[in-house]
mmCIF file of C-alpha atoms in Angstrom:
data_model
loop_
_atom_site.group_PDB
_atom_site.id
_atom_site.type_symbol
_atom_site.label_atom_id
_atom_site.label_comp_id
_atom_site.label_asym_id
_atom_site.label_seq_id
_atom_site.Cartn_x
_atom_site.Cartn_y
_atom_site.Cartn_z
ATOM 1 C CA MET A 43 -0.409 -13.951 22.056
ATOM 2 C CA SER A 44 1.561 -10.850 23.041
ATOM 3 C CA LEU A 45 -0.650 -7.931 22.037
ATOM 4 C CA THR A 46 0.914 -4.484 22.381
ATOM 5 C CA GLN A 47 0.079 -0.948 21.343
ATOM 6 C CA SER A 48 2.314 0.397 18.618
ATOM 7 C CA THR A 49 2.476 3.042 15.953
ATOM 8 C CA TYR A 50 2.642 2.171 12.267
ATOM 9 C CA ARG A 51 6.225 3.518 12.227
ATOM 10 C CA GLU A 52 7.301 1.419 15.212
ATOM 11 C CA ALA A 53 5.650 -1.681 13.762
ATOM 12 C CA ILE A 54 7.759 -1.383 10.610
ATOM 13 C CA ARG A 55 10.889 -0.803 12.669
ATOM 14 C CA GLN A 56 10.064 -3.838 14.827
ATOM 15 C CA ALA A 57 9.598 -5.953 11.692
ATOM 16 C CA LEU A 58 13.040 -4.935 10.445
ATOM 17 C CA LEU A 59 14.567 -5.529 13.871
ATOM 18 C CA ASP A 60 13.038 -8.996 14.220
ATOM 19 C CA ALA A 61 13.897 -9.955 10.634
ATOM 20 C CA MET A 62 17.534 -8.881 11.040
ATOM 21 C CA HIS A 63 17.868 -10.838 14.289
ATOM 22 C CA ALA A 64 16.317 -13.908 12.651
ATOM 23 C CA ASP A 65 18.221 -13.779 9.363
ATOM 24 C CA PRO A 66 21.785 -12.458 9.088
ATOM 25 C CA SER A 67 21.374 -12.078 5.333
ATOM 26 C CA VAL A 68 18.916 -9.189 5.788
ATOM 27 C CA ILE A 69 20.637 -5.841 5.213
ATOM 28 C CA LEU A 70 19.353 -2.273 4.898
ATOM 29 C CA ILE A 71 20.560 0.233 2.325
ATOM 30 C CA GLY A 72 19.341 3.765 1.571
ATOM 31 C CA GLU A 73 19.803 7.461 2.024
ATOM 32 C CA GLU A 74 20.320 8.237 5.737
ATOM 33 C CA VAL A 75 18.991 4.873 6.934
ATOM 34 C CA GLY A 76 21.975 4.528 9.282
ATOM 35 C CA LEU A 77 23.188 7.429 11.366
ATOM 36 C CA TYR A 78 20.094 9.580 10.781
ATOM 37 C CA GLY A 79 17.629 6.706 11.140
ATOM 38 C CA GLY A 80 15.703 7.130 7.894
ATOM 39 C CA ALA A 81 13.705 10.016 6.472
ATOM 40 C CA TYR A 82 10.790 9.200 8.801
ATOM 41 C CA GLY A 83 12.738 7.594 11.628
ATOM 42 C CA VAL A 84 11.814 3.998 10.798
ATOM 43 C CA THR A 85 15.391 2.685 10.954
ATOM 44 C CA LYS A 86 16.442 4.754 13.962
ATOM 45 C CA GLY A 87 19.055 3.001 16.095
ATOM 46 C CA LEU A 88 19.369 -0.101 13.924
ATOM 47 C CA ILE A 89 22.922 0.804 12.922
ATOM 48 C CA ASP A 90 23.877 0.728 16.641
ATOM 49 C CA ILE A 91 22.628 -2.866 16.885
ATOM 50 C CA PHE A 92 23.734 -4.326 13.559
ATOM 51 C CA GLY A 93 26.608 -2.094 12.480
ATOM 52 C CA ALA A 94 27.431 -0.243 9.289
ATOM 53 C CA ASN A 95 27.998 -3.449 7.310
ATOM 54 C CA ARG A 96 24.287 -4.320 7.582
ATOM 55 C CA VAL A 97 22.767 -0.828 7.818
ATOM 56 C CA ILE A 98 24.347 0.989 4.923
ATOM 57 C CA ASP A 99 24.121 4.728 4.309
ATOM 58 C CA ALA A 100 24.076 5.215 0.552
ATOM 59 C CA PRO A 101 24.810 8.250 -1.596
ATOM 60 C CA ILE A 102 21.820 10.305 -2.738
ATOM 61 C CA SER A 103 21.283 8.249 -5.882
ATOM 62 C CA GLU A 104 18.119 6.205 -6.181
ATOM 63 C CA PRO A 105 19.414 4.168 -9.164
ATOM 64 C CA ALA A 106 22.568 3.308 -7.179
ATOM 65 C CA ILE A 107 20.546 2.244 -4.120
ATOM 66 C CA VAL A 108 18.229 -0.068 -6.047
ATOM 67 C CA GLY A 109 21.031 -1.309 -8.306
ATOM 68 C CA ALA A 110 23.157 -2.209 -5.280
ATOM 69 C CA ALA A 111 20.194 -3.987 -3.698
ATOM 70 C CA VAL A 112 19.556 -5.994 -6.870
ATOM 71 C CA GLY A 113 23.193 -7.066 -6.994
ATOM 72 C CA ALA A 114 23.228 -7.924 -3.289
ATOM 73 C CA ALA A 115 20.083 -10.029 -3.667
ATOM 74 C CA MET A 116 21.644 -11.935 -6.572
ATOM 75 C CA THR A 117 24.605 -12.864 -4.365
ATOM 76 C CA GLY A 118 22.409 -14.404 -1.668
ATOM 77 C CA LEU A 119 21.588 -11.489 0.631
ATOM 78 C CA ARG A 120 18.085 -10.178 1.430
ATOM 79 C CA PRO A 121 18.410 -6.427 1.043
ATOM 80 C CA VAL A 122 15.809 -3.897 2.123
ATOM 81 C CA ALA A 123 16.359 -0.784 0.026
ATOM 82 C CA GLU A 124 14.702 2.464 1.098
ATOM 83 C CA LEU A 125 13.677 5.307 -1.179
ATOM 84 C CA MET A 126 12.747 8.433 0.734
ATOM 85 C CA TYR A 127 9.838 9.150 -1.630
ATOM 86 C CA VAL A 128 8.034 6.987 -4.173
ATOM 87 C CA ASP A 129 8.096 10.026 -6.432
ATOM 88 C CA PHE A 130 11.658 9.090 -7.386
ATOM 89 C CA ILE A 131 10.907 5.474 -8.273
ATOM 90 C CA GLY A 132 10.950 6.431 -11.944
ATOM 91 C CA MET A 133 14.712 6.971 -11.691
ATOM 92 C CA THR A 134 15.107 3.332 -10.641
ATOM 93 C CA MET A 135 12.953 1.734 -13.314
ATOM 94 C CA ASP A 136 15.831 0.178 -15.238
ATOM 95 C CA GLN A 137 17.171 -1.474 -12.080
ATOM 96 C CA LEU A 138 13.695 -2.322 -10.792
ATOM 97 C CA ALA A 139 11.616 -3.135 -13.872
ATOM 98 C CA ASN A 140 14.292 -4.384 -16.282
ATOM 99 C CA GLN A 141 16.598 -6.198 -13.845
ATOM 100 C CA ALA A 142 14.922 -7.063 -10.518
ATOM 101 C CA ALA A 143 11.551 -7.983 -11.994
ATOM 102 C CA LYS A 144 12.940 -10.010 -14.896
ATOM 103 C CA SER A 145 16.005 -11.849 -13.597
ATOM 104 C CA ARG A 146 14.379 -15.025 -12.295
ATOM 105 C CA TYR A 147 12.526 -15.453 -15.584
ATOM 106 C CA MET A 148 15.463 -14.565 -17.848
ATOM 107 C CA PHE A 149 17.919 -16.842 -16.007
ATOM 108 C CA GLY A 150 15.542 -19.797 -16.012
ATOM 109 C CA GLY A 151 15.006 -19.658 -12.245
ATOM 110 C CA GLN A 152 18.712 -20.024 -11.443
ATOM 111 C CA ILE A 153 19.046 -16.497 -9.998
ATOM 112 C CA GLY A 154 16.323 -14.574 -8.193
ATOM 113 C CA VAL A 155 16.132 -11.107 -6.676
ATOM 114 C CA PRO A 156 14.597 -11.548 -3.199
ATOM 115 C CA MET A 157 14.714 -7.874 -2.209
ATOM 116 C CA VAL A 158 12.241 -5.461 -0.646
ATOM 117 C CA LEU A 159 12.005 -1.874 -1.793
ATOM 118 C CA ARG A 160 10.550 0.196 1.048
ATOM 119 C CA THR A 161 9.260 3.619 0.152
ATOM 120 C CA GLN A 162 6.431 5.947 1.109
ATOM 121 C CA GLY A 163 3.885 7.937 -0.809
ATOM 122 C CA GLY A 164 0.683 9.917 -0.529
ATOM 123 C CA THR A 165 -0.299 13.328 0.742
ATOM 124 C CA GLY A 166 -0.733 14.977 4.125
ATOM 125 C CA ARG A 167 2.450 16.942 4.727
ATOM 126 C CA SER A 168 2.133 19.733 2.137
ATOM 127 C CA ALA A 169 5.204 18.282 0.470
ATOM 128 C CA ALA A 170 3.938 19.417 -2.960
ATOM 129 C CA ALA A 171 3.851 17.836 -6.370
ATOM 130 C CA GLN A 172 7.212 16.032 -6.348
ATOM 131 C CA HIS A 173 6.921 14.484 -2.866
ATOM 132 C CA SER A 174 3.241 13.546 -2.502
ATOM 133 C CA GLN A 175 2.300 11.253 -5.347
ATOM 134 C CA SER A 176 0.657 7.825 -5.318
ATOM 135 C CA LEU A 177 2.480 5.879 -8.033
ATOM 136 C CA GLU A 178 1.538 2.299 -7.175
ATOM 137 C CA ALA A 179 0.018 1.781 -10.632
ATOM 138 C CA TRP A 180 3.531 2.057 -12.151
ATOM 139 C CA VAL A 181 4.568 -0.920 -10.011
ATOM 140 C CA MET A 182 1.411 -2.961 -10.495
ATOM 141 C CA HIS A 183 1.840 -2.667 -14.265
ATOM 142 C CA THR A 184 5.234 -4.437 -14.218
ATOM 143 C CA PRO A 185 5.168 -8.267 -14.290
ATOM 144 C CA GLY A 186 7.558 -9.752 -11.753
ATOM 145 C CA LEU A 187 7.100 -7.115 -9.055
ATOM 146 C CA ARG A 188 5.012 -7.712 -5.937
ATOM 147 C CA LEU A 189 3.160 -4.727 -4.480
ATOM 148 C CA ILE A 190 2.152 -4.304 -0.833
ATOM 149 C CA MET A 191 0.412 -1.291 0.763
ATOM 150 C CA PRO A 192 -0.435 -1.825 4.454
ATOM 151 C CA ALA A 193 -3.106 0.250 6.191
ATOM 152 C CA THR A 194 -2.972 -1.079 9.756
ATOM 153 C CA VAL A 195 -0.301 -1.366 12.428
ATOM 154 C CA ASN A 196 -0.475 -5.149 12.500
ATOM 155 C CA ASP A 197 -0.284 -5.370 8.719
ATOM 156 C CA ALA A 198 2.696 -3.004 8.652
ATOM 157 C CA TYR A 199 4.575 -5.536 10.783
ATOM 158 C CA HIS A 200 3.412 -8.819 9.301
ATOM 159 C CA LEU A 201 3.312 -7.877 5.627
ATOM 160 C CA LEU A 202 6.902 -6.620 5.859
ATOM 161 C CA ARG A 203 7.993 -9.844 7.576
ATOM 162 C CA GLN A 204 6.160 -11.844 4.888
ATOM 163 C CA SER A 205 7.743 -9.697 2.155
ATOM 164 C CA LEU A 206 11.149 -10.745 3.471
ATOM 165 C CA THR A 207 10.366 -14.393 2.741
ATOM 166 C CA GLN A 208 9.342 -13.956 -0.898
ATOM 167 C CA PRO A 209 11.445 -15.150 -3.847
ATOM 168 C CA ASP A 210 10.471 -12.132 -5.962
ATOM 169 C CA PRO A 211 11.175 -8.404 -5.511
ATOM 170 C CA VAL A 212 8.543 -6.706 -3.369
ATOM 171 C CA VAL A 213 7.716 -3.003 -3.495
ATOM 172 C CA PHE A 214 6.402 -2.065 -0.043
ATOM 173 C CA ILE A 215 4.711 1.346 -0.066
ATOM 174 C CA GLU A 216 4.019 2.979 3.284
ATOM 175 C CA HIS A 217 1.818 6.068 3.617
ATOM 176 C CA LYS A 218 3.454 9.093 5.161
ATOM 177 C CA GLY A 219 0.148 10.009 6.800
ATOM 178 C CA LEU A 220 -0.002 6.713 8.706
ATOM 179 C CA TYR A 221 3.353 6.702 10.523
ATOM 180 C CA THR A 222 1.784 8.044 13.730
ATOM 181 C CA LEU A 223 -1.305 5.811 13.504
ATOM 182 C CA LYS A 224 -1.684 3.774 16.703
ATOM 183 C CA GLY A 225 -3.094 0.270 16.911
ATOM 184 C CA ASP A 226 -2.693 -3.247 18.222
ATOM 185 C CA LEU A 227 0.377 -5.217 17.212
ATOM 186 C CA ASP A 228 0.312 -8.964 17.664
ATOM 187 C CA PRO A 229 3.666 -10.323 16.452
ATOM 188 C CA ASP A 230 2.222 -13.841 16.407
ATOM 189 C CA THR A 231 -0.989 -13.272 14.444
ATOM 190 C CA PRO A 232 -1.236 -11.535 11.055
ATOM 191 C CA ASP A 233 -4.424 -9.807 9.893
ATOM 192 C CA GLY A 234 -4.570 -12.186 6.947
ATOM 193 C CA ALA A 235 -2.547 -14.421 4.684
ATOM 194 C CA TRP A 236 -0.152 -13.135 2.033
ATOM 195 C CA GLY A 237 -2.137 -12.050 -1.029
ATOM 196 C CA GLN A 238 -5.541 -12.141 0.634
ATOM 197 C CA PRO A 239 -7.765 -9.108 1.226
ATOM 198 C CA VAL A 240 -9.304 -8.613 4.669
ATOM 199 C CA THR A 241 -12.873 -7.548 5.403
ATOM 200 C CA ARG A 242 -12.635 -4.699 7.927
ATOM 201 C CA ARG A 243 -16.404 -4.110 8.173
ATOM 202 C CA LYS A 244 -19.334 -6.295 7.210
ATOM 203 C CA GLY A 245 -22.260 -4.939 5.192
ATOM 204 C CA SER A 246 -25.017 -5.963 2.803
ATOM 205 C CA ASP A 247 -25.875 -2.910 0.671
ATOM 206 C CA LEU A 248 -22.584 -2.275 -1.156
ATOM 207 C CA VAL A 249 -18.900 -3.060 -0.919
ATOM 208 C CA ILE A 250 -16.146 -0.449 -0.681
ATOM 209 C CA LEU A 251 -12.704 -1.696 -1.749
ATOM 210 C CA SER A 252 -9.693 0.312 -0.669
ATOM 211 C CA TYR A 253 -6.127 0.201 0.673
ATOM 212 C CA SER A 254 -3.525 2.246 2.508
ATOM 213 C CA ARG A 255 -4.759 5.480 4.113
ATOM 214 C CA MET A 256 -7.988 5.537 2.099
ATOM 215 C CA LEU A 257 -9.098 2.463 4.042
ATOM 216 C CA HIS A 258 -9.566 4.675 7.090
ATOM 217 C CA GLU A 259 -11.526 7.289 5.145
ATOM 218 C CA SER A 260 -13.695 4.472 3.784
ATOM 219 C CA LEU A 261 -14.359 3.101 7.264
ATOM 220 C CA ALA A 262 -15.324 6.569 8.503
ATOM 221 C CA ALA A 263 -17.684 6.912 5.542
ATOM 222 C CA ALA A 264 -19.194 3.502 6.294
ATOM 223 C CA ASP A 265 -19.934 4.567 9.881
ATOM 224 C CA ARG A 266 -21.798 7.633 8.588
ATOM 225 C CA LEU A 267 -23.683 5.544 6.037
ATOM 226 C CA ALA A 268 -24.842 3.209 8.804
ATOM 227 C CA ALA A 269 -26.471 6.140 10.568
ATOM 228 C CA SER A 270 -28.725 6.570 7.527
ATOM 229 C CA GLY A 271 -29.509 2.866 7.261
ATOM 230 C CA ILE A 272 -26.966 1.889 4.575
ATOM 231 C CA GLU A 273 -24.646 -0.954 5.530
ATOM 232 C CA ALA A 274 -21.385 -0.826 3.588
ATOM 233 C CA GLU A 275 -18.913 -3.674 3.579
ATOM 234 C CA VAL A 276 -15.326 -2.373 3.607
ATOM 235 C CA ILE A 277 -12.535 -4.569 2.276
ATOM 236 C CA ASP A 278 -8.835 -3.796 2.725
ATOM 237 C CA LEU A 279 -6.955 -4.982 -0.368
ATOM 238 C CA ARG A 280 -3.534 -4.936 1.417
ATOM 239 C CA CYS A 281 -1.657 -6.952 -1.222
ATOM 240 C CA LEU A 282 -2.233 -5.465 -4.651
ATOM 241 C CA ASN A 283 -0.001 -8.096 -6.263
ATOM 242 C CA PRO A 284 -0.551 -10.928 -5.532
ATOM 243 C CA LEU A 285 -4.261 -10.383 -4.933
ATOM 244 C CA ASP A 286 -6.776 -13.133 -4.265
ATOM 245 C CA GLU A 287 -9.812 -11.901 -6.180
ATOM 246 C CA ALA A 288 -12.225 -14.626 -5.034
ATOM 247 C CA PRO A 289 -13.362 -12.825 -1.834
ATOM 248 C CA LEU A 290 -13.881 -9.605 -3.799
ATOM 249 C CA ILE A 291 -15.991 -11.347 -6.421
ATOM 250 C CA GLU A 292 -18.098 -13.013 -3.727
ATOM 251 C CA ALA A 293 -18.719 -9.687 -1.968
ATOM 252 C CA VAL A 294 -19.644 -7.853 -5.172
ATOM 253 C CA LYS A 295 -22.018 -10.610 -6.269
ATOM 254 C CA ARG A 296 -23.632 -10.602 -2.820
ATOM 255 C CA THR A 297 -24.199 -6.836 -2.620
ATOM 256 C CA GLY A 298 -24.610 -5.957 -6.314
ATOM 257 C CA ARG A 299 -22.916 -2.601 -5.821
ATOM 258 C CA ALA A 300 -19.243 -1.719 -5.463
ATOM 259 C CA MET A 301 -16.814 1.158 -5.507
ATOM 260 C CA VAL A 302 -13.018 1.238 -5.409
ATOM 261 C CA VAL A 303 -11.377 4.053 -3.454
ATOM 262 C CA THR A 304 -7.811 5.187 -4.018
ATOM 263 C CA GLU A 305 -5.741 8.262 -3.208
ATOM 264 C CA ALA A 306 -4.062 7.999 -6.632
ATOM 265 C CA VAL A 307 -5.446 9.707 -9.703
ATOM 266 C CA VAL A 308 -8.159 7.594 -11.297
ATOM 267 C CA THR A 309 -6.744 7.575 -14.819
ATOM 268 C CA GLY A 310 -4.782 4.360 -15.347
ATOM 269 C CA SER A 311 -5.032 3.531 -11.666
ATOM 270 C CA VAL A 312 -5.126 0.415 -9.499
ATOM 271 C CA ALA A 313 -8.798 1.263 -8.932
ATOM 272 C CA SER A 314 -9.429 1.195 -12.673
ATOM 273 C CA GLU A 315 -7.778 -2.205 -13.007
ATOM 274 C CA ILE A 316 -9.713 -3.751 -10.134
ATOM 275 C CA ALA A 317 -13.020 -2.251 -11.297
ATOM 276 C CA ALA A 318 -12.423 -3.733 -14.755
ATOM 277 C CA ARG A 319 -11.574 -7.191 -13.398
ATOM 278 C CA LEU A 320 -14.655 -7.244 -11.154
ATOM 279 C CA THR A 321 -16.911 -6.035 -13.943
ATOM 280 C CA GLU A 322 -15.707 -8.911 -16.127
ATOM 281 C CA SER A 323 -16.462 -11.426 -13.355
ATOM 282 C CA CYS A 324 -19.620 -9.929 -11.841
ATOM 283 C CA PHE A 325 -21.431 -8.161 -14.689
ATOM 284 C CA ASP A 326 -24.642 -10.180 -14.400
ATOM 285 C CA TRP A 327 -24.875 -9.512 -10.649
ATOM 286 C CA LEU A 328 -24.314 -5.734 -10.752
ATOM 287 C CA GLU A 329 -27.197 -3.354 -9.981
ATOM 288 C CA GLU A 330 -25.040 -0.347 -10.907
ATOM 289 C CA PRO A 331 -21.665 0.177 -12.619
ATOM 290 C CA ILE A 332 -18.640 -0.222 -10.333
ATOM 291 C CA LEU A 333 -17.516 3.298 -9.419
ATOM 292 C CA ARG A 334 -13.960 4.548 -8.964
ATOM 293 C CA VAL A 335 -13.241 7.277 -6.427
ATOM 294 C CA GLY A 336 -9.740 8.740 -6.550
ATOM 295 C CA GLY A 337 -7.558 11.797 -6.648
ATOM 296 C CA GLU A 338 -7.962 14.615 -9.117
ATOM 297 C CA ASP A 339 -5.923 14.393 -12.319
ATOM 298 C CA ILE A 340 -3.632 17.206 -11.217
ATOM 299 C CA PRO A 341 -0.196 17.591 -9.605
ATOM 300 C CA ILE A 342 -0.620 17.618 -5.799
ATOM 301 C CA PRO A 343 -0.879 21.260 -4.570
ATOM 302 C CA VAL A 344 1.346 22.536 -1.758
ATOM 303 C CA SER A 345 -1.535 24.449 -0.121
ATOM 304 C CA PRO A 346 -2.945 22.297 2.714
ATOM 305 C CA ALA A 347 -6.521 23.150 1.765
ATOM 306 C CA LEU A 348 -5.993 22.419 -1.924
ATOM 307 C CA GLU A 349 -4.023 19.272 -1.084
ATOM 308 C CA ARG A 350 -6.932 17.951 0.998
ATOM 309 C CA GLY A 351 -9.330 18.860 -1.798
ATOM 310 C CA SER A 352 -7.320 16.966 -4.416
ATOM 311 C CA ILE A 353 -7.898 13.535 -2.850
ATOM 312 C CA PRO A 354 -11.003 11.682 -1.655
ATOM 313 C CA SER A 355 -12.423 12.426 1.787
ATOM 314 C CA ALA A 356 -14.786 10.442 3.986
ATOM 315 C CA THR A 357 -17.511 12.873 2.929
ATOM 316 C CA LEU A 358 -16.919 12.261 -0.782
ATOM 317 C CA ILE A 359 -16.848 8.500 -0.240
ATOM 318 C CA HIS A 360 -20.048 8.698 1.832
ATOM 319 C CA ASP A 361 -21.874 10.804 -0.742
ATOM 320 C CA THR A 362 -20.768 8.592 -3.634
ATOM 321 C CA ALA A 363 -21.808 5.434 -1.793
ATOM 322 C CA GLN A 364 -25.151 6.954 -0.891
ATOM 323 C CA TRP A 365 -25.757 7.823 -4.536
ATOM 324 C CA LEU A 366 -24.753 4.299 -5.555
ATOM 325 C CA VAL A 367 -27.411 2.806 -3.280
ATOM 326 C CA THR A 368 -30.220 5.379 -3.377
ATOM 327 C CA ARG A 369 -29.570 7.348 -6.590
ATOM 328 C CA LYS A 370 -29.960 10.424 -4.400
ATOM 329 C CA ALA A 371 -27.455 13.110 -5.418
ATOM 330 C CA PRO A 372 -25.605 14.934 -2.615
ATOM 331 C CA GLU A 373 -26.535 18.569 -1.980
ATOM 332 C CA TRP A 374 -23.227 19.838 -3.382
ATOM 333 C CA ALA A 375 -23.942 18.157 -6.713
ATOM 334 C CA ALA A 376 -27.460 19.606 -7.070
#
């Protein structure tokens, strides 16, 4: 084991570096991924190591970037395409949803699209309504696409390495608020297997399911709940598709209470889908309905204060969990 301290950003860069050394078919393509080093510095210096034939600066055209990656994957390469912001994934939906996601099925398994689409989403930089969204539900809705959203440094490394071994296109969404997060990186030991959730905190009174940056807000809420005698289990979903539901069902049946926390708006969200699936499987074990905690159904404000208020906080998660267990309403709701 070679445990080191790393940031989330450096862990992703190290995953790309190691993957490109191990497999000459891995290439990078995106806006400013080469000379500039990527919008958030993740690919910094890689063009100096691997050259412009493998680290390709693309024109500012999201459809062209994803379309080129799809074509490259169909010729035998393993492209990693980068979109600066998930907000622009809608422009790529023909290439992504109609071509990448469908090709292996439509060609009878003769041609696949083993590509990774790296992008980032979420709030935290006052980047306003067109650069701060959480659009993972658009991806989860499309059959044929895999969806990964790492919350820890170690997962950022290993889930990206695992994504680069998959036969299907993987959408890998990083959170812009996590790039400076520090943590342990063990290149030899992943947090969990591909597709499996990981329990980050054990508890017996309720289970909180979350992913990406909201995992950390959920863990902070769980610490506060413990001070008042409520033990919350916190599960990191990590891989939204594929997702092994068996551990989630076991935890919900054991505790009888559950909530799903997301930064995305609740309407039509990943949280809604998971709450529905668990209700179908666990209805007879539930003491209360499964709650969804998510962002407000509004465009993300540019004001830092309003931006923070538009998404869940540790306080909101704590108060909602406390109500779920005790039926005691928080003071602000009285």
